[in-house]
GROMACS .gro file of C-alpha atoms in nm:
model
  371
    1UNK     CA    1   7.288   4.665   4.401
    2UNK     CA    2   7.295   4.282   4.422
    3UNK     CA    3   7.566   4.268   4.146
    4UNK     CA    4   7.770   4.515   4.351
    5UNK     CA    5   7.735   4.314   4.661
    6UNK     CA    6   7.868   4.009   4.468
    7UNK     CA    7   8.204   4.182   4.434
    8UNK     CA    8   8.242   4.135   4.807
    9UNK     CA    9   8.426   3.848   4.967
   10UNK     CA   10   8.363   3.911   5.346
   11UNK     CA   11   8.559   3.619   5.485
   12UNK     CA   12   8.862   3.696   5.266
   13UNK     CA   13   8.838   4.060   5.360
   14UNK     CA   14   8.833   3.965   5.731
   15UNK     CA   15   9.130   3.740   5.682
   16UNK     CA   16   9.333   4.008   5.511
   17UNK     CA   17   9.259   4.246   5.802
   18UNK     CA   18   9.342   3.966   6.044
   19UNK     CA   19   9.691   3.917   5.877
   20UNK     CA   20   9.765   4.298   5.899
   21UNK     CA   21   9.667   4.306   6.266
   22UNK     CA   22   9.969   4.080   6.350
   23UNK     CA   23   9.788   3.930   6.661
   24UNK     CA   24  10.005   3.725   6.887
   25UNK     CA   25   9.854   3.375   6.877
   26UNK     CA   26   9.806   3.179   7.199
   27UNK     CA   27   9.519   2.976   7.045
   28UNK     CA   28   9.502   2.690   6.810
   29UNK     CA   29   9.609   2.576   6.551
   30UNK     CA   30   9.937   2.485   6.728
   31UNK     CA   31  10.162   2.549   6.419
   32UNK     CA   32  10.110   2.922   6.504
   33UNK     CA   33  10.083   3.059   6.157
   34UNK     CA   34  10.341   2.801   6.028
   35UNK     CA   35  10.623   2.900   6.270
   36UNK     CA   36  10.602   2.560   6.434
   37UNK     CA   37  10.664   2.353   6.121
   38UNK     CA   38  10.885   2.501   5.859
   39UNK     CA   39  10.839   2.205   5.624
   40UNK     CA   40  10.463   2.269   5.634
   41UNK     CA   41  10.515   2.626   5.556
   42UNK     CA   42  10.757   2.545   5.274
   43UNK     CA   43  10.516   2.295   5.127
   44UNK     CA   44  10.185   2.506   5.158
   45UNK     CA   45  10.323   2.853   5.146
   46UNK     CA   46  10.326   3.127   5.403
   47UNK     CA   47  10.017   3.289   5.260
   48UNK     CA   48   9.815   2.964   5.312
   49UNK     CA   49   9.944   2.887   5.667
   50UNK     CA   50   9.901   3.247   5.783
   51UNK     CA   51   9.521   3.232   5.734
   52UNK     CA   52   9.482   2.878   5.889
   53UNK     CA   53   9.318   3.051   6.186
   54UNK     CA   54   9.070   2.959   6.468
   55UNK     CA   55   8.727   3.115   6.522
   56UNK     CA   56   8.756   3.453   6.690
   57UNK     CA   57   8.572   3.782   6.715
   58UNK     CA   58   8.693   3.934   6.403
   59UNK     CA   59   8.657   3.612   6.197
   60UNK     CA   60   8.319   3.491   6.318
   61UNK     CA   61   8.213   3.135   6.383
   62UNK     CA   62   8.060   2.893   6.138
   63UNK     CA   63   7.844   2.715   6.401
   64UNK     CA   64   7.674   3.037   6.492
   65UNK     CA   65   7.770   3.316   6.242
   66UNK     CA   66   7.688   3.669   6.328
   67UNK     CA   67   7.913   3.889   6.116
   68UNK     CA   68   8.151   3.805   5.827
   69UNK     CA   69   8.039   3.439   5.778
   70UNK     CA   70   7.679   3.550   5.806
   71UNK     CA   71   7.723   3.805   5.534
   72UNK     CA   72   7.920   3.554   5.315
   73UNK     CA   73   7.621   3.320   5.342
   74UNK     CA   74   7.371   3.580   5.260
   75UNK     CA   75   7.562   3.683   4.951
   76UNK     CA   76   7.598   3.315   4.841
   77UNK     CA   77   7.225   3.285   4.876
   78UNK     CA   78   7.169   3.585   4.647
   79UNK     CA   79   7.415   3.438   4.392
   80UNK     CA   80   7.234   3.100   4.381
   81UNK     CA   81   6.878   3.236   4.399
   82UNK     CA   82   6.825   3.065   4.743
   83UNK     CA   83   6.648   3.186   5.059
   84UNK     CA   84   6.951   3.083   5.260
   85UNK     CA   85   7.293   2.933   5.199
   86UNK     CA   86   7.512   2.739   5.444
   87UNK     CA   87   7.885   2.719   5.406
   88UNK     CA   88   7.986   2.346   5.442
   89UNK     CA   89   8.346   2.238   5.525
   90UNK     CA   90   8.267   1.856   5.578
   91UNK     CA   91   8.206   1.805   5.214
   92UNK     CA   92   7.879   1.761   5.014
   93UNK     CA   93   7.820   1.429   5.183
   94UNK     CA   94   7.743   1.617   5.502
   95UNK     CA   95   7.523   1.865   5.318
   96UNK     CA   96   7.320   1.564   5.169
   97UNK     CA   97   7.294   1.413   5.523
   98UNK     CA   98   7.179   1.743   5.682
   99UNK     CA   99   6.915   1.776   5.414
  100UNK     CA  100   6.767   1.433   5.502
  101UNK     CA  101   6.822   1.461   5.881
  102UNK     CA  102   6.632   1.793   5.877
  103UNK     CA  103   6.315   1.656   5.728
  104UNK     CA  104   6.303   1.295   5.824
  105UNK     CA  105   6.280   1.119   6.155
  106UNK     CA  106   6.261   0.758   6.253
  107UNK     CA  107   6.011   0.547   6.046
  108UNK     CA  108   5.940   0.857   5.808
  109UNK     CA  109   5.929   0.761   5.442
  110UNK     CA  110   6.146   0.923   5.181
  111UNK     CA  111   6.109   0.853   4.806
  112UNK     CA  112   6.443   0.828   4.618
  113UNK     CA  113   6.610   0.659   4.325
  114UNK     CA  114   6.829   0.368   4.388
  115UNK     CA  115   7.135   0.538   4.226
  116UNK     CA  116   7.183   0.789   4.510
  117UNK     CA  117   7.506   0.871   4.663
  118UNK     CA  118   7.621   0.660   4.966
  119UNK     CA  119   7.584   0.978   5.186
  120UNK     CA  120   7.215   0.959   5.132
  121UNK     CA  121   7.197   0.600   5.253
  122UNK     CA  122   7.414   0.684   5.549
  123UNK     CA  123   7.164   0.948   5.645
  124UNK     CA  124   6.891   0.698   5.644
  125UNK     CA  125   7.100   0.483   5.882
  126UNK     CA  126   7.149   0.773   6.105
  127UNK     CA  127   6.781   0.893   6.127
  128UNK     CA  128   6.588   0.563   6.079
  129UNK     CA  129   6.387   0.689   5.787
  130UNK     CA  130   6.242   0.438   5.544
  131UNK     CA  131   6.345   0.446   5.178
  132UNK     CA  132   6.084   0.406   4.909
  133UNK     CA  133   6.297   0.329   4.607
  134UNK     CA  134   6.216   0.421   4.253
  135UNK     CA  135   6.421   0.210   4.026
  136UNK     CA  136   6.585   0.410   3.756
  137UNK     CA  137   6.576   0.262   3.398
  138UNK     CA  138   6.893   0.162   3.230
  139UNK     CA  139   7.028   0.240   2.888
  140UNK     CA  140   7.143  -0.107   2.777
  141UNK     CA  141   7.360   0.013   2.502
  142UNK     CA  142   7.569   0.248   2.732
  143UNK     CA  143   7.530   0.051   3.055
  144UNK     CA  144   7.423   0.349   3.252
  145UNK     CA  145   7.140   0.425   3.488
  146UNK     CA  146   6.897   0.701   3.386
  147UNK     CA  147   6.672   0.946   3.567
  148UNK     CA  148   6.344   0.874   3.735
  149UNK     CA  149   6.054   0.828   3.496
  150UNK     CA  150   5.756   1.040   3.583
  151UNK     CA  151   5.519   0.740   3.580
  152UNK     CA  152   5.736   0.543   3.825
  153UNK     CA  153   5.777   0.860   4.045
  154UNK     CA  154   5.401   0.939   4.044
  155UNK     CA  155   5.321   0.571   4.133
  156UNK     CA  156   5.560   0.598   4.427
  157UNK     CA  157   5.399   0.911   4.551
  158UNK     CA  158   5.039   0.770   4.506
  159UNK     CA  159   5.122   0.456   4.686
  160UNK     CA  160   5.309   0.651   4.967
  161UNK     CA  161   5.114   0.979   5.020
  162UNK     CA  162   5.250   0.994   5.374
  163UNK     CA  163   5.615   1.021   5.256
  164UNK     CA  164   5.789   1.328   5.404
  165UNK     CA  165   6.019   1.394   5.122
  166UNK     CA  166   6.164   1.308   4.783
  167UNK     CA  167   6.525   1.297   4.689
  168UNK     CA  168   6.656   1.376   4.343
  169UNK     CA  169   6.990   1.366   4.155
  170UNK     CA  170   7.040   1.667   3.934
  171UNK     CA  171   7.240   1.558   3.749
  172UNK     CA  172   7.370   1.202   3.777
  173UNK     CA  173   7.748   1.143   3.743
  174UNK     CA  174   7.693   1.078   3.383
  175UNK     CA  175   7.505   1.409   3.322
  176UNK     CA  176   7.150   1.272   3.320
  177UNK     CA  177   6.867   1.489   3.455
  178UNK     CA  178   6.508   1.396   3.559
  179UNK     CA  179   6.223   1.631   3.506
  180UNK     CA  180   6.299   1.816   3.807
  181UNK     CA  181   6.019   2.078   3.769
  182UNK     CA  182   5.751   1.828   3.730
  183UNK     CA  183   5.892   1.609   4.031
  184UNK     CA  184   5.895   1.928   4.248
  185UNK     CA  185   5.547   2.031   4.158
  186UNK     CA  186   5.406   1.686   4.214
  187UNK     CA  187   5.577   1.642   4.541
  188UNK     CA  188   5.461   1.968   4.675
  189UNK     CA  189   5.106   1.897   4.575
  190UNK     CA  190   5.128   1.605   4.824
  191UNK     CA  191   5.299   1.814   5.089
  192UNK     CA  192   5.643   1.660   5.047
  193UNK     CA  193   5.977   1.837   5.063
  194UNK     CA  194   6.208   1.809   4.769
  195UNK     CA  195   6.567   1.750   4.841
  196UNK     CA  196   6.810   1.777   4.552
  197UNK     CA  197   7.158   1.631   4.522
  198UNK     CA  198   7.341   1.887   4.304
  199UNK     CA  199   7.704   1.766   4.370
  200UNK     CA  200   7.755   1.776   4.002
  201UNK     CA  201   7.537   2.069   3.911
  202UNK     CA  202   7.698   2.380   4.051
  203UNK     CA  203   7.723   2.537   3.705
  204UNK     CA  204   7.345   2.501   3.639
  205UNK     CA  205   7.302   2.827   3.826
  206UNK     CA  206   7.520   3.023   3.600
  207UNK     CA  207   7.436   2.948   3.231
  208UNK     CA  208   7.088   2.919   3.067
  209UNK     CA  209   7.193   2.660   2.815
  210UNK     CA  210   7.223   2.417   3.107
  211UNK     CA  211   6.955   2.221   3.279
  212UNK     CA  212   6.728   2.378   3.536
  213UNK     CA  213   6.876   2.416   3.888
  214UNK     CA  214   6.689   2.312   4.215
  215UNK     CA  215   6.637   2.667   4.334
  216UNK     CA  216   6.509   2.770   3.994
  217UNK     CA  217   6.222   2.499   4.001
  218UNK     CA  218   6.129   2.577   4.356
  219UNK     CA  219   6.295   2.271   4.537
  220UNK     CA  220   6.319   2.303   4.910
  221UNK     CA  221   6.695   2.221   4.959
  222UNK     CA  222   7.005   2.151   4.737
  223UNK     CA  223   7.344   2.032   4.824
  224UNK     CA  224   7.592   2.191   4.588
  225UNK     CA  225   7.954   2.080   4.542
  226UNK     CA  226   8.129   2.409   4.480
  227UNK     CA  227   8.459   2.224   4.469
  228UNK     CA  228   8.362   2.001   4.183
  229UNK     CA  229   8.268   2.247   3.895
  230UNK     CA  230   8.266   2.572   4.091
  231UNK     CA  231   8.646   2.604   4.155
  232UNK     CA  232   8.662   2.605   4.547
  233UNK     CA  233   8.892   2.371   4.732
  234UNK     CA  234   8.819   1.997   4.781
  235UNK     CA  235   8.571   1.934   5.059
  236UNK     CA  236   8.402   2.287   5.050
  237UNK     CA  237   8.032   2.295   4.957
  238UNK     CA  238   7.706   2.479   4.989
  239UNK     CA  239   7.367   2.380   5.131
  240UNK     CA  240   7.085   2.593   4.977
  241UNK     CA  241   6.738   2.622   5.118
  242UNK     CA  242   6.414   2.765   4.984
  243UNK     CA  243   6.166   2.978   5.143
  244UNK     CA  244   5.966   2.703   5.313
  245UNK     CA  245   6.259   2.560   5.518
  246UNK     CA  246   6.342   2.684   5.877
  247UNK     CA  247   6.708   2.762   5.830
  248UNK     CA  248   6.758   2.802   6.208
  249UNK     CA  249   6.663   2.440   6.253
  250UNK     CA  250   6.874   2.326   5.962
  251UNK     CA  251   7.175   2.510   6.116
  252UNK     CA  252   7.119   2.296   6.435
  253UNK     CA  253   7.115   1.980   6.220
  254UNK     CA  254   7.432   2.074   6.030
  255UNK     CA  255   7.604   2.139   6.371
  256UNK     CA  256   7.532   1.794   6.488
  257UNK     CA  257   7.794   1.656   6.243
  258UNK     CA  258   7.997   1.944   6.101
  259UNK     CA  259   8.338   2.017   6.267
  260UNK     CA  260   8.358   2.296   6.540
  261UNK     CA  261   8.702   2.369   6.389
  262UNK     CA  262   8.592   2.503   6.060
  263UNK     CA  263   8.887   2.564   5.803
  264UNK     CA  264   8.908   2.933   5.709
  265UNK     CA  265   9.105   2.816   5.408
  266UNK     CA  266   8.801   2.624   5.282
  267UNK     CA  267   8.555   2.900   5.379
  268UNK     CA  268   8.761   3.156   5.198
  269UNK     CA  269   8.782   2.931   4.891
  270UNK     CA  270   8.392   2.928   4.877
  271UNK     CA  271   8.388   3.306   4.923
  272UNK     CA  272   8.626   3.363   4.637
  273UNK     CA  273   8.473   3.093   4.413
  274UNK     CA  274   8.116   3.232   4.465
  275UNK     CA  275   8.251   3.580   4.373
  276UNK     CA  276   8.408   3.442   4.065
  277UNK     CA  277   8.102   3.256   3.949
  278UNK     CA  278   7.861   3.540   4.026
  279UNK     CA  279   8.064   3.796   3.826
  280UNK     CA  280   8.199   3.572   3.550
  281UNK     CA  281   8.003   3.249   3.560
  282UNK     CA  282   7.821   3.291   3.234
  283UNK     CA  283   8.128   3.351   3.029
  284UNK     CA  284   8.311   3.074   3.213
  285UNK     CA  285   8.064   2.806   3.147
  286UNK     CA  286   8.005   2.925   2.793
  287UNK     CA  287   8.374   2.839   2.743
  288UNK     CA  288   8.334   2.509   2.930
  289UNK     CA  289   8.039   2.415   2.698
  290UNK     CA  290   8.241   2.504   2.400
  291UNK     CA  291   8.533   2.297   2.517
  292UNK     CA  292   8.307   2.000   2.586
  293UNK     CA  293   8.136   2.015   2.254
  294UNK     CA  294   8.463   2.032   2.074
  295UNK     CA  295   8.608   1.728   2.256
  296UNK     CA  296   8.285   1.546   2.197
  297UNK     CA  297   8.290   1.610   1.826
  298UNK     CA  298   8.669   1.504   1.799
  299UNK     CA  299   8.622   1.190   1.994
  300UNK     CA  300   8.324   1.083   1.786
  301UNK     CA  301   8.526   1.141   1.470
  302UNK     CA  302   8.789   0.878   1.589
  303UNK     CA  303   8.528   0.599   1.543
  304UNK     CA  304   8.401   0.333   1.794
  305UNK     CA  305   8.435   0.572   2.091
  306UNK     CA  306   8.098   0.737   2.163
  307UNK     CA  307   8.082   1.060   2.346
  308UNK     CA  308   7.702   1.108   2.407
  309UNK     CA  309   7.508   1.417   2.460
  310UNK     CA  310   7.164   1.564   2.407
  311UNK     CA  311   7.067   1.310   2.145
  312UNK     CA  312   6.976   1.087   2.436
  313UNK     CA  313   6.710   1.313   2.566
  314UNK     CA  314   6.369   1.133   2.556
  315UNK     CA  315   6.156   1.380   2.769
  316UNK     CA  316   6.131   1.142   3.052
  317UNK     CA  317   6.408   0.927   3.203
  318UNK     CA  318   6.658   1.150   3.032
  319UNK     CA  319   6.464   1.483   3.053
  320UNK     CA  320   6.780   1.682   3.003
  321UNK     CA  321   7.154   1.635   2.970
  322UNK     CA  322   7.450   1.823   3.113
  323UNK     CA  323   7.648   1.907   2.816
  324UNK     CA  324   7.955   2.001   3.012
  325UNK     CA  325   7.998   1.633   3.108
  326UNK     CA  326   8.229   1.450   2.866
  327UNK     CA  327   8.094   1.096   2.923
  328UNK     CA  328   8.243   0.849   2.665
  329UNK     CA  329   8.130   0.492   2.596
  330UNK     CA  330   8.415   0.248   2.509
  331UNK     CA  331   8.254  -0.089   2.450
  332UNK     CA  332   8.276  -0.077   2.065
  333UNK     CA  333   8.652  -0.067   2.079
  334UNK     CA  334   8.659  -0.376   2.305
  335UNK     CA  335   8.786  -0.209   2.622
  336UNK     CA  336   8.621  -0.132   2.946
  337UNK     CA  337   8.592   0.219   3.056
  338UNK     CA  338   8.816   0.145   3.351
  339UNK     CA  339   9.084   0.008   3.106
  340UNK     CA  340   9.067   0.331   2.899
  341UNK     CA  341   9.090   0.519   3.230
  342UNK     CA  342   9.419   0.334   3.321
  343UNK     CA  343   9.562   0.372   2.964
  344UNK     CA  344   9.504   0.759   2.973
  345UNK     CA  345   9.665   0.772   3.318
  346UNK     CA  346   9.957   0.539   3.278
  347UNK     CA  347  10.056   0.599   2.922
  348UNK     CA  348   9.941   0.959   2.835
  349UNK     CA  349   9.953   1.123   3.187
  350UNK     CA  350   9.579   1.223   3.153
  351UNK     CA  351   9.366   1.186   3.471
  352UNK     CA  352   8.999   1.148   3.402
  353UNK     CA  353   8.736   1.149   3.667
  354UNK     CA  354   8.637   0.775   3.668
  355UNK     CA  355   8.591   0.462   3.453
  356UNK     CA  356   8.340   0.197   3.479
  357UNK     CA  357   8.266  -0.122   3.271
  358UNK     CA  358   8.166   0.063   2.957
  359UNK     CA  359   8.236   0.434   3.010
  360UNK     CA  360   8.480   0.699   3.139
  361UNK     CA  361   8.403   1.053   3.241
  362UNK     CA  362   8.631   1.348   3.185
  363UNK     CA  363   8.530   1.657   3.399
  364UNK     CA  364   8.546   1.983   3.228
  365UNK     CA  365   8.493   2.291   3.450
  366UNK     CA  366   8.617   2.627   3.565
  367UNK     CA  367   8.991   2.560   3.554
  368UNK     CA  368   9.014   2.412   3.200
  369UNK     CA  369   9.182   2.602   2.915
  370UNK     CA  370   9.212   2.528   2.544
  371UNK     CA  371   9.570   2.455   2.579
   0.00000   0.00000   0.00000
């Protein structure tokens, strides 16, 4: 029954019906299905601008969904094993901020690693919560920050038993995972909510060879960047909640900062990408894993470059590793990661995700093919 429901894409179905209805638009957006700007229509295509619509009865409203968006969120929750899922069109940054704003108020404490995304820090500025930092250890050879050690995390909890929440990266940009299950269990023992930044972990929900996901270990909330590894359009995201979260209250918090002019192009991309992952995610990410492992092996055969993987796992600060991440250390060849980044882009027309002083990251995901 659930698998049959995953074949649905309620928002897309509503948009197709909307197009067939040929409704005369005297509402926004002002381009009126592309008729007001032929250059825009030529650039984006008629199919795209024709579904750039405003909220209305047949299309529901993201701020207070009662029909097709509500159903799309319910189906997404089922796909990710969550109690509730919210469609986010302001990027995962707004999902991260909604998590923190929904559980922390002024002067509340929240335990978090120092290597969090700027959106988490911005949320603290907005709500006035007090950060209790856990300093992640460093891998000196690679020059990357790791996950939280359980000893450091437990020390922070014992010293701050009044903290309202803990915040965890799953994984880091480089693919490093902390012991999310143990962190979640300990935080819950002390009555703290567990908020997980899974901006780079969408795929964890769809293949059992990958690290555990937030919902799988019983975390309370997770911000999931569907557009990064899940295949939806840039800026589209999901906010997942567990059974101990009041989703009506979370909706109110989301509506404080999320646009009232939600893009149906972004929402339909979430709908279609969720369907694709729910129906084909296991085979998709099996291929992604195979591609990443092949690339790692070939890079390591070159010499001096080091594409690292699960050999780093130490059961603590690197509890697990996301093997879809092609993270490559460049220091042994005498080049900074950012220099290799520039060489790949400028001389070989290859765009990788980022470069730092000692590493670059190539992102392998839904859209990659062998050739």
